[in-house]
Amino acid sequence: MQSGAFALAPSNSFLRSRKPEIRNPNPRFNLISLSTPSKSLDLIPIHGSFGSSFSRSSSSSNFHGWISVPSLVSIRKTNDFRVRATSVAENADESSAKSSAFLQTLQLGSLFGLWYLFNIYFNIYNKQVLKVFPFPVTITTFQFAIGTVLVLFMWATNLYKRPKLTTSQLLAILPLAVVHTMGNLFTNMSLGKVAVSFTHTIKAMEPFFSVVLSAIFLGEIPTLWVVSSLVPIVGGVGLASLTEASFNWAGFWSAMASNVTNQSRNVLSKKLMIKKEESLDNINLFSTITIMSLILLAPVAFFMEGFKVTPSYLQSAGLNVNQLYVRSLLAGLCFHAYQQVSYMILARVSPVTHSVGNCVKRVVVIVTSVFFFRTPVSPINSLGTGIALAGVFLYSRVKRIKPKSA
C-alpha cells in the first residue's frame, strides 16, 4: 500500500522536499545501469566479485575494469569449436590411416596366401600329369597356351590395360622370353624325373647362380656376407642330393639348368635396361613374355614330341582322357595365376621381402609335396634340405647390407 500512495499522490510536499535528497537505498545498486540498461546486461567484472565491483563502479575512473561479455564468450566458443573440430579431424585422419594400413596388410597377406596356394596346386597337378604323360615340352607349351588365352581375355575385356609395344621393345624382350621358356621347360623336365621336393631343393641354389652371373656379366662383386650365405646353400643341396631316393642325373641337371636360365633372365633384364612405358609394368611384361614363349615353344613341341594330345592317342596309351585334361588345365591355370600374383606382390614390397617370401614358399611346397606324394625322406636328406633353405633365407637377409663406400 505504501508504494501505491507514492504513485497516487506525487504532489505531496513531504515527498517533494525529500526528493532531492533521495539516495540509492541499495548501495550495491549501480545507477549507471539505469541510464544504460542494455549495457548492464553485457558487462562482467574482471577483478573480484560482483559486489565489490559494483561498489567501485560509482566512480567513472573505475569503469575501465569492465569488458564486453559477448566478445569474450564468442572468442572462447569459436576457439573451442576450432580446437574440437581440429581434434575430430585428426582423430578421423588417424582412424582412416589405421583402417587403410590394416586393409593393405590384409590384402598383402591374402596375395601371399594365394601365391603359396597356387604354387602348391601347380606342383601337385603338374607332377600327376608328368607321371602318366612324360612329354614335358608339350605340357609346357600347353601351360603357355592357357596363359596366353588368359592374357588376351584380360586385355580384351579391359581388366588390364593392353600395352603398346614398339618393335625395339619387342626385340629387347625377346631374349627374356627365350630364357623364360627354357627355365620353365627345364623345371618341368626335372619334375618329370625326380620328386617335387628334390627339384625345389635343387632350385634353392638360384642365389648362387644369381651371384655368379651378376659378377660375370654385370661386374657386381658380392660382399663377404653374401659369399658366406652361399656356403650353406651349396652344402645343403649337396647333402640332400647324396641321400635323395629319387635321384637321377637327368632330373638333377634339368633343375640346375632351370636355375641358370631363370637367373639369366634377371641378369638380362638389368643388362638390357628395357625402357618401360607407362603401360609396360611387370604384369604386362610377364604377359608379353608368356605370349612370346608360346610362339617360340609350339613349333619345338610339335617337331620334338609330335601332336600327342588327341583323345585317340591318350586312350590308346591307356590314360584317363578326362582326368588328364582336367589336371592339365588346372596345372596351367595355377601356373599362370601364381606367377601373376608373384608380380603383383613384387609391385607392393621390396625385392628382399619378395625373396624372403619366395624362400618360405619353397619350404611350404617341399613339405606339402612330401606329405601329399608320401615321398620317402631320410633324416640326412631332411637336414640337407633344411640347411640349403636356411642359407637361402640368410642370403635374402644379407642382401640388405650395403658395402661401405670408400
XYZ file of C-alpha atoms in Angstrom:
406
model
C 0.000 0.000 0.000
C 2.880 2.407 0.662
C 4.102 2.074 -2.841
C 0.566 2.772 -4.063
C 0.448 6.020 -2.040
C 3.573 7.232 -3.720
C 2.010 6.654 -7.063
C -1.367 8.254 -6.321
C -0.009 11.431 -4.642
C 3.042 12.563 -6.488
C 2.463 16.269 -5.426
C 2.844 15.641 -1.715
C 5.138 18.289 -0.148
C 6.899 15.844 2.025
C 7.815 13.855 -0.947
C 8.881 16.937 -2.862
C 11.072 18.155 -0.037
C 12.727 14.844 0.330
C 13.124 14.144 -3.374
C 16.433 15.952 -3.949
C 17.995 14.038 -1.098
C 16.940 10.575 -2.333
C 19.937 8.268 -2.495
C 20.212 4.793 -3.760
C 18.653 2.715 -0.971
C 20.717 -0.219 -2.112
C 24.383 0.737 -2.073
C 25.102 -2.224 -4.272
C 22.734 -0.972 -6.985
C 24.550 0.723 -9.842
C 22.909 3.880 -11.183
C 24.870 3.613 -14.368
C 22.838 0.546 -15.209
C 19.663 2.688 -15.153
C 20.947 5.035 -17.772
C 22.292 2.234 -19.930
C 20.122 -0.780 -19.171
C 21.152 -2.622 -22.334
C 24.840 -2.328 -21.447
C 24.332 -3.514 -17.882
C 23.498 -6.918 -19.291
C 26.700 -7.007 -21.251
C 29.230 -6.271 -18.524
C 31.015 -8.542 -16.121
C 33.765 -7.684 -13.669
C 37.282 -8.774 -14.419
C 38.502 -8.274 -10.846
C 36.968 -9.646 -7.690
C 33.303 -10.428 -7.043
C 30.223 -8.788 -8.375
C 29.560 -6.953 -5.079
C 32.919 -5.294 -4.804
C 32.941 -4.388 -8.468
C 29.532 -2.774 -8.311
C 30.536 -0.688 -5.332
C 33.617 0.500 -7.164
C 31.683 1.298 -10.315
C 30.214 4.555 -8.912
C 33.446 6.226 -9.885
C 33.804 6.779 -13.597
C 37.540 6.206 -13.307
C 36.919 2.533 -12.451
C 34.606 1.887 -15.365
C 37.507 0.684 -17.463
C 37.559 -2.506 -15.374
C 34.637 -3.946 -17.367
C 34.725 -5.807 -20.659
C 32.056 -6.934 -23.099
C 30.651 -10.403 -22.425
C 29.649 -11.317 -25.976
C 33.171 -10.727 -27.335
C 34.792 -12.926 -24.683
C 32.189 -15.653 -24.951
C 32.225 -15.670 -28.742
C 36.029 -15.901 -28.815
C 36.031 -18.721 -26.323
C 33.275 -20.577 -28.161
C 34.967 -20.056 -31.545
C 38.323 -21.211 -30.262
C 36.737 -24.173 -28.518
C 34.911 -25.078 -31.735
C 38.108 -24.820 -33.722
C 40.028 -26.993 -31.266
C 37.286 -29.576 -31.188
C 36.935 -29.542 -34.978
C 40.710 -29.953 -35.368
C 40.856 -32.793 -32.875
C 37.927 -34.520 -34.549
C 39.586 -34.158 -37.954
C 42.892 -35.508 -36.600
C 41.143 -38.443 -34.981
C 39.282 -39.137 -38.205
C 42.520 -38.998 -40.221
C 44.290 -41.269 -37.736
C 41.411 -43.732 -37.770
C 41.318 -43.649 -41.572
C 45.081 -44.228 -41.763
C 44.869 -47.206 -39.401
C 41.982 -48.657 -41.367
C 43.844 -48.168 -44.647
C 47.020 -49.775 -43.243
C 45.004 -52.729 -41.954
C 43.336 -53.229 -45.330
C 46.687 -53.062 -47.129
C 48.189 -55.599 -44.745
C 45.179 -57.865 -45.175
C 45.405 -57.553 -48.954
C 49.136 -58.307 -48.976
C 48.650 -61.306 -46.708
C 45.912 -62.603 -48.989
C 48.209 -62.259 -52.003
C 50.948 -64.220 -50.249
C 48.427 -66.917 -49.356
C 47.235 -67.143 -52.958
C 50.839 -67.230 -54.180
C 51.628 -70.220 -51.997
C 48.312 -71.960 -52.688
C 48.554 -71.667 -56.480
C 52.167 -72.849 -56.391
C 51.305 -75.881 -54.286
C 48.483 -76.968 -56.580
C 50.574 -76.308 -59.684
C 53.299 -78.655 -58.471
C 50.809 -81.332 -57.426
C 48.757 -81.328 -60.635
C 51.826 -80.905 -62.810
C 53.580 -83.848 -61.204
C 50.469 -86.023 -61.592
C 50.293 -85.214 -65.310
C 54.021 -85.701 -65.916
C 53.978 -89.122 -64.233
C 51.490 -90.507 -66.760
C 52.247 -88.242 -69.736
C 56.061 -87.835 -69.928
C 56.177 -85.138 -72.585
C 57.470 -82.006 -70.819
C 57.754 -79.880 -73.976
C 54.096 -80.453 -74.877
C 52.973 -79.831 -71.295
C 54.990 -76.612 -71.040
C 53.554 -75.415 -74.356
C 50.041 -76.173 -73.120
C 50.691 -74.130 -69.981
C 51.892 -71.173 -72.046
C 48.793 -71.554 -74.234
C 46.494 -71.302 -71.206
C 48.394 -68.248 -70.007
C 48.093 -66.652 -73.448
C 44.321 -67.167 -73.500
C 44.021 -65.560 -70.063
C 46.190 -62.616 -71.081
C 44.220 -61.977 -74.257
C 40.947 -62.205 -72.331
C 42.288 -59.766 -69.742
C 43.292 -57.276 -72.421
C 40.116 -57.714 -74.499
C 37.837 -57.057 -71.524
C 39.980 -54.157 -70.239
C 40.622 -55.930 -66.971
C 44.169 -54.786 -67.526
C 45.311 -52.160 -69.993
C 46.932 -53.600 -73.104
C 50.450 -52.232 -73.672
C 51.524 -50.535 -76.869
C 54.884 -52.035 -77.701
C 57.319 -50.844 -80.314
C 59.483 -53.108 -82.441
C 62.575 -52.146 -80.456
C 60.868 -53.128 -77.205
C 59.803 -56.482 -78.604
C 63.377 -57.146 -79.724
C 64.622 -56.242 -76.255
C 62.059 -58.552 -74.614
C 62.842 -61.476 -76.945
C 65.963 -62.704 -75.044
C 63.944 -62.611 -71.810
C 61.225 -64.701 -73.445
C 63.811 -67.244 -74.622
C 65.336 -67.808 -71.182
C 61.878 -67.732 -69.574
C 60.757 -70.501 -71.931
C 63.846 -72.587 -71.247
C 63.580 -72.089 -67.475
C 60.018 -73.396 -67.286
C 60.786 -76.222 -69.708
C 63.762 -77.407 -67.644
C 61.677 -77.224 -64.462
C 59.030 -79.494 -65.985
C 61.725 -81.854 -67.223
C 63.105 -82.114 -63.695
C 59.659 -82.597 -62.145
C 59.042 -85.467 -64.546
C 62.248 -87.241 -63.463
C 62.586 -86.692 -59.702
C 60.428 -85.876 -56.696
C 58.906 -82.425 -56.357
C 60.726 -81.889 -53.064
C 64.093 -82.679 -54.640
C 63.509 -80.387 -57.626
C 62.748 -77.486 -55.293
C 65.720 -78.326 -53.114
C 67.991 -78.013 -56.144
C 66.217 -74.818 -57.196
C 67.225 -73.383 -53.833
C 70.617 -72.792 -55.499
C 69.197 -69.908 -57.532
C 71.005 -67.299 -55.365
C 74.317 -68.977 -56.140
C 73.826 -68.608 -59.888
C 72.478 -65.102 -59.444
C 75.684 -64.028 -57.710
C 77.940 -65.765 -60.241
C 76.145 -64.425 -63.330
C 75.885 -60.912 -61.894
C 79.621 -60.903 -61.211
C 80.449 -62.140 -64.727
C 78.077 -60.030 -66.831
C 77.305 -57.024 -64.633
C 80.548 -56.689 -62.704
C 78.725 -56.777 -59.341
C 81.231 -58.049 -56.806
C 79.440 -59.769 -53.911
C 80.185 -58.823 -50.333
C 81.755 -61.203 -47.848
C 78.354 -61.657 -46.163
C 76.739 -62.720 -49.445
C 79.515 -65.200 -50.220
C 79.243 -66.630 -46.714
C 75.489 -67.186 -47.148
C 76.145 -69.257 -50.295
C 78.153 -71.867 -48.377
C 75.188 -73.467 -46.563
C 73.136 -73.327 -49.786
C 75.668 -75.327 -51.790
C 76.460 -77.647 -48.896
C 72.812 -78.319 -48.114
C 71.913 -79.103 -51.733
C 74.914 -81.431 -51.997
C 73.957 -83.267 -48.822
C 70.338 -83.632 -49.935
C 71.407 -84.894 -53.372
C 73.627 -87.605 -51.918
C 70.748 -89.018 -49.883
C 67.835 -88.463 -52.304
C 65.896 -91.655 -53.016
C 64.595 -90.435 -56.393
C 67.942 -89.051 -57.554
C 68.898 -89.309 -61.224
C 71.242 -87.159 -63.267
C 68.633 -86.087 -65.824
C 66.398 -84.620 -63.135
C 69.383 -83.081 -61.308
C 70.882 -81.318 -64.336
C 67.463 -80.195 -65.572
C 66.875 -78.428 -62.275
C 70.357 -76.903 -62.427
C 69.685 -75.696 -65.976
C 66.456 -74.179 -64.747
C 68.430 -72.232 -62.143
C 70.837 -70.926 -64.771
C 68.138 -69.841 -67.218
C 65.898 -68.252 -64.600
C 68.736 -66.207 -63.158
C 69.930 -65.338 -66.659
C 66.529 -63.743 -67.185
C 67.104 -61.483 -64.185
C 70.586 -60.559 -65.329
C 69.426 -59.872 -68.869
C 66.653 -57.613 -67.636
C 69.290 -55.481 -65.901
C 71.773 -55.723 -68.755
C 69.353 -54.730 -71.499
C 67.763 -51.986 -69.387
C 64.391 -52.137 -71.122
C 62.815 -48.705 -71.334
C 59.405 -49.147 -69.801
C 56.467 -47.075 -70.875
C 53.599 -46.307 -68.537
C 51.599 -49.259 -69.818
C 54.506 -51.748 -69.652
C 54.671 -52.690 -65.990
C 55.763 -56.013 -64.511
C 52.439 -57.727 -65.194
C 52.300 -56.608 -68.810
C 55.935 -57.572 -69.255
C 55.192 -61.065 -67.943
C 52.070 -61.268 -70.125
C 54.036 -60.316 -73.217
C 56.741 -62.867 -72.382
C 54.071 -65.556 -71.958
C 52.693 -64.958 -75.459
C 56.171 -64.895 -76.964
C 57.087 -68.113 -75.138
C 54.100 -69.884 -76.680
C 55.135 -68.726 -80.163
C 58.698 -69.913 -79.550
C 57.916 -73.302 -77.999
C 54.926 -74.524 -80.015
C 56.951 -75.454 -83.141
C 59.616 -77.118 -80.972
C 56.985 -79.223 -79.199
C 55.462 -80.327 -82.497
C 58.790 -81.394 -84.023
C 60.201 -82.985 -80.849
C 57.176 -84.790 -79.420
C 54.528 -84.584 -82.119
C 50.859 -83.883 -81.515
C 50.067 -86.361 -78.768
C 47.173 -84.673 -77.003
C 44.342 -86.114 -79.078
C 41.772 -88.288 -77.245
C 42.501 -91.237 -79.545
C 46.208 -91.214 -78.721
C 45.587 -90.860 -74.981
C 43.057 -93.693 -74.986
C 45.440 -95.922 -76.914
C 48.055 -95.205 -74.255
C 45.597 -96.390 -71.600
C 45.116 -92.971 -69.986
C 42.030 -91.445 -68.478
C 41.384 -88.677 -71.003
C 39.034 -86.538 -68.916
C 41.218 -86.769 -65.841
C 44.351 -85.842 -67.791
C 42.659 -82.884 -69.460
C 41.250 -81.553 -66.206
C 44.541 -81.850 -64.319
C 46.482 -80.302 -67.196
C 44.008 -77.414 -67.304
C 44.217 -76.868 -63.548
C 48.014 -77.029 -63.641
C 48.096 -74.444 -66.438
C 45.704 -72.119 -64.615
C 47.672 -72.379 -61.380
C 50.932 -71.893 -63.281
C 49.805 -68.590 -64.756
C 47.980 -67.488 -61.611
C 50.880 -67.940 -59.205
C 53.267 -66.049 -61.482
C 50.781 -63.201 -61.921
C 50.299 -62.973 -58.160
C 54.068 -63.067 -57.690
C 54.435 -59.955 -59.850
C 51.570 -58.271 -58.002
C 53.381 -58.864 -54.719
C 56.665 -57.611 -56.166
C 54.918 -54.355 -57.076
C 53.946 -53.864 -53.409
C 57.050 -54.962 -51.491
C 60.810 -54.681 -51.840
C 62.795 -57.321 -53.762
C 64.340 -58.501 -50.482
C 60.920 -59.062 -48.915
C 59.805 -60.857 -52.058
C 62.911 -63.058 -51.866
C 62.145 -63.963 -48.260
C 58.571 -64.811 -49.229
C 59.866 -66.972 -52.078
C 62.080 -68.851 -49.629
C 59.144 -69.524 -47.335
C 57.081 -70.586 -50.359
C 59.715 -73.169 -51.303
C 59.611 -74.610 -47.790
C 55.811 -74.857 -47.939
C 55.912 -76.554 -51.362
C 58.538 -79.079 -50.256
C 56.684 -80.003 -47.074
C 53.261 -80.315 -48.736
C 54.623 -82.364 -51.648
C 56.373 -84.763 -49.251
C 53.113 -85.376 -47.385
C 50.907 -85.498 -50.498
C 53.068 -87.872 -52.542
C 54.393 -89.675 -49.447
C 57.935 -89.153 -50.601
C 60.469 -91.155 -48.581
C 62.817 -88.696 -46.864
C 65.772 -89.748 -44.730
C 66.927 -87.676 -41.744
C 70.137 -86.688 -43.543
C 68.144 -85.656 -46.603
C 65.883 -83.510 -44.438
C 68.940 -81.974 -42.790
C 70.479 -81.104 -46.147
C 67.254 -79.543 -47.388
C 66.914 -77.556 -44.170
C 70.490 -76.251 -44.384
C 70.018 -75.199 -48.003
C 66.775 -73.342 -47.256
C 68.334 -71.686 -44.208
C 71.135 -70.492 -46.456
C 68.594 -69.026 -48.895
C 66.905 -67.183 -46.057
C 70.280 -65.900 -44.820
C 71.135 -64.753 -48.342
C 67.910 -62.773 -48.605
C 68.729 -61.033 -45.330
C 72.378 -60.165 -46.006
C 71.427 -58.690 -49.383
C 70.211 -55.692 -47.393
C 73.730 -54.974 -46.175
C 75.217 -52.383 -48.468
C 79.008 -52.287 -48.998
C 80.685 -49.297 -47.414
C 81.769 -46.702 -49.918
C 85.450 -45.865 -49.914
